PDB file of C-alpha atoms in Angstrom:
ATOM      1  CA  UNK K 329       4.389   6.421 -11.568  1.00  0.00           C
ATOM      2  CA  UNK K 330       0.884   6.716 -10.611  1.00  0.00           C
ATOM      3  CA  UNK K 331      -0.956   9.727 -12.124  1.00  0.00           C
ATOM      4  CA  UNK K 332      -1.249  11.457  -8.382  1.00  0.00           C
ATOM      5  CA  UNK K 333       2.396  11.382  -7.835  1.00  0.00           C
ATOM      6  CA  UNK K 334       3.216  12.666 -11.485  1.00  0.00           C
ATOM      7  CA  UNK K 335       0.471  15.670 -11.076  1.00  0.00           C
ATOM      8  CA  UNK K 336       2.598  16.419  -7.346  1.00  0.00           C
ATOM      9  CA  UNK K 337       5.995  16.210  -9.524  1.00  0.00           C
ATOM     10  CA  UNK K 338       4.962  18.175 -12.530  1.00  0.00           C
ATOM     11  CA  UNK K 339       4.438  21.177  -9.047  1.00  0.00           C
ATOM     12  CA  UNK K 340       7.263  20.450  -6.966  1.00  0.00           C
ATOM     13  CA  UNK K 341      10.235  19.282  -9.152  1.00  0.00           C
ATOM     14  CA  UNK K 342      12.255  16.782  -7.438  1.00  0.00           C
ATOM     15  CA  UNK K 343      12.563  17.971  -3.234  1.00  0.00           C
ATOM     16  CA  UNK K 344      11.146  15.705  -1.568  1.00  0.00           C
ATOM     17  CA  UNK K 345       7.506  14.099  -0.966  1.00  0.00           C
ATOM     18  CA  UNK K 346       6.469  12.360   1.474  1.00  0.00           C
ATOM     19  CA  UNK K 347       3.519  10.488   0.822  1.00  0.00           C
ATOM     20  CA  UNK K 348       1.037   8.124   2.966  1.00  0.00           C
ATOM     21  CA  UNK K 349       1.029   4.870   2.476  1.00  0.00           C
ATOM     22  CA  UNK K 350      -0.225   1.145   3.750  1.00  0.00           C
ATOM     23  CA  UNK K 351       1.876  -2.414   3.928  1.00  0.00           C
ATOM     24  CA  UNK K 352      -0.282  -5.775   4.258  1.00  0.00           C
ATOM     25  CA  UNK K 353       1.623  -8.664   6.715  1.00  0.00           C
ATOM     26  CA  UNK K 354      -0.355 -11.505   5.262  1.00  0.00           C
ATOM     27  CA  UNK K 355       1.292 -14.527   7.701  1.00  0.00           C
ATOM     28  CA  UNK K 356       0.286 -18.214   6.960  1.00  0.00           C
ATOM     29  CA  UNK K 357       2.503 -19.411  10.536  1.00  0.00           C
ATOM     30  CA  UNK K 358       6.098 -18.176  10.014  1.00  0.00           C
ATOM     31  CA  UNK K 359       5.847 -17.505   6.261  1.00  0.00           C
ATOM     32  CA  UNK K 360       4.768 -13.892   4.818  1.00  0.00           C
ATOM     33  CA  UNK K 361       2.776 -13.268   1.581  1.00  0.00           C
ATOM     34  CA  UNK K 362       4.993 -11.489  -0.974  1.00  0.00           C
ATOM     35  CA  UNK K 363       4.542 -10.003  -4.141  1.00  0.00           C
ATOM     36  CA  UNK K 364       7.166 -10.109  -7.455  1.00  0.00           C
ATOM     37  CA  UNK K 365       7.054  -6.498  -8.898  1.00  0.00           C
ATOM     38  CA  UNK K 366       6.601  -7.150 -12.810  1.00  0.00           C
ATOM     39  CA  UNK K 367       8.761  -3.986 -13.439  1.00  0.00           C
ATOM     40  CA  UNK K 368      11.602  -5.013 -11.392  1.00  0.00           C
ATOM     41  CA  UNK K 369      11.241  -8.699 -10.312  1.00  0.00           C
ATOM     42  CA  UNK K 370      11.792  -7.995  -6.982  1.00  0.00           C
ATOM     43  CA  UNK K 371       9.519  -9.405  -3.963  1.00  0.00           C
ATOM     44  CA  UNK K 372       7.961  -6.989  -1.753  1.00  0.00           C
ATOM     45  CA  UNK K 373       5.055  -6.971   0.840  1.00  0.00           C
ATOM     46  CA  UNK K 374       1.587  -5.499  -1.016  1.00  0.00           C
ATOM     47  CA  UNK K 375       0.932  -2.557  -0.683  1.00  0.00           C
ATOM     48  CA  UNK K 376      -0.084   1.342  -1.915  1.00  0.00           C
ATOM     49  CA  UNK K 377      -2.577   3.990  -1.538  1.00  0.00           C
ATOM     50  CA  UNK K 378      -5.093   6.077  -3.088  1.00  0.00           C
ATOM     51  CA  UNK K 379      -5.855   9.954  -2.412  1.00  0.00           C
ATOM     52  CA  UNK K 380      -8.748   9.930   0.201  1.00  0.00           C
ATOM     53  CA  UNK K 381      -8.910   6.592   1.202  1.00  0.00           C
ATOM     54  CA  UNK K 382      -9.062   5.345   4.687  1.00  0.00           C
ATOM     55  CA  UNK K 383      -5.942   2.875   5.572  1.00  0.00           C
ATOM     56  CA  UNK K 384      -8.319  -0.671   5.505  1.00  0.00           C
ATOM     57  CA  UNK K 385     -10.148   0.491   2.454  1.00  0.00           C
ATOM     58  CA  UNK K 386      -6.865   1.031   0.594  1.00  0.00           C
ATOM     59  CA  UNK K 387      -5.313  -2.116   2.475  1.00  0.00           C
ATOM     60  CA  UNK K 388      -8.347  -4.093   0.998  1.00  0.00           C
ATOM     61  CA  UNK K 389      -8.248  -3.089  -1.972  1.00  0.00           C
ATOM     62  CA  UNK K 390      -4.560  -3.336  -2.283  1.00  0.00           C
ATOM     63  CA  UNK K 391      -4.547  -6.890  -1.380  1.00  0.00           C
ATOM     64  CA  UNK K 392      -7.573  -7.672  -3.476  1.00  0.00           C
ATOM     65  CA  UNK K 393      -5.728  -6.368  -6.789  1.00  0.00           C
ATOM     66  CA  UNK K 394      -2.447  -8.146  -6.247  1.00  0.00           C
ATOM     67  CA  UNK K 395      -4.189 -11.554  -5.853  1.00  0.00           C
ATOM     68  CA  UNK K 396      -7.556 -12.246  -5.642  1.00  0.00           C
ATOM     69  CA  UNK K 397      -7.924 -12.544  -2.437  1.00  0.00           C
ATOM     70  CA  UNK K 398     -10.138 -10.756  -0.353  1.00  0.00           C
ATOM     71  CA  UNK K 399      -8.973 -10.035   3.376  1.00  0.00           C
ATOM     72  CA  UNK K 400     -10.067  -9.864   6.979  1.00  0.00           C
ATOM     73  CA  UNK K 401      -7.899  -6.955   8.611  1.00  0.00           C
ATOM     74  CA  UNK K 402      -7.164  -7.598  12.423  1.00  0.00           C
ATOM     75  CA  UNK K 403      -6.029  -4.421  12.700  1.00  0.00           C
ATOM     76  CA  UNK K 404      -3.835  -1.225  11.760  1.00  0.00           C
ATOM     77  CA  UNK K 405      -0.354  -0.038  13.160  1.00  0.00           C
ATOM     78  CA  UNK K 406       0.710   3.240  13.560  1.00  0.00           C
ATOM     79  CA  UNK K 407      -2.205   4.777  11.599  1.00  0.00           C
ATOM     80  CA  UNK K 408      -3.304   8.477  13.419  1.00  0.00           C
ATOM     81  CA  UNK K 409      -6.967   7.583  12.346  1.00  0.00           C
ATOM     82  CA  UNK K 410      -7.084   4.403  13.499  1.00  0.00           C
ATOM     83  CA  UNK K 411      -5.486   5.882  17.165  1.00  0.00           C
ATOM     84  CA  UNK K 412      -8.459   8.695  17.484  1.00  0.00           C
TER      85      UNK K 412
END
């Protein structure tokens, strides 16, 4: 659990949080870019967040820590900043 989450837990118990978040659809064609979880060895898309980041900053970043890569973002669904 990421030290932000644990910090909102240690305050609110266990109702429920709702938290932001952003999802990467990396397609090569048809195929999608996944990512095994080390903890559970289950395959996911890549993604997270970080407390005051914008969506392509954390997006970026997100990407760039899972596998190197470094990403051009085309663009941003359903993202309230990104709609302004």
């Amino acid at each position: 659990m990421a030290d932000y989450v644990a910090s909102l837990r240690s305050r609110i118990g266990t109702d429920f949080l709702l938290l932001p978040g952003v999802t990467a659809v990396i397609r090569d064609g048809q195929n999608l870019l996944l990512a095994r979880h080390r903890h559970s060895g289950l395959w996911s898309l890549i993604g997270g967040v970080e407390p005051g980041e914008e969506p392509a900053e954390s997006l970026a970043r997100e990407v760039l820590e899972a596998t190197g890569a470094r990403v051009r973002i085309r663009g941003i669904v359903g993202s309230t900043r990104a709609n302004r």
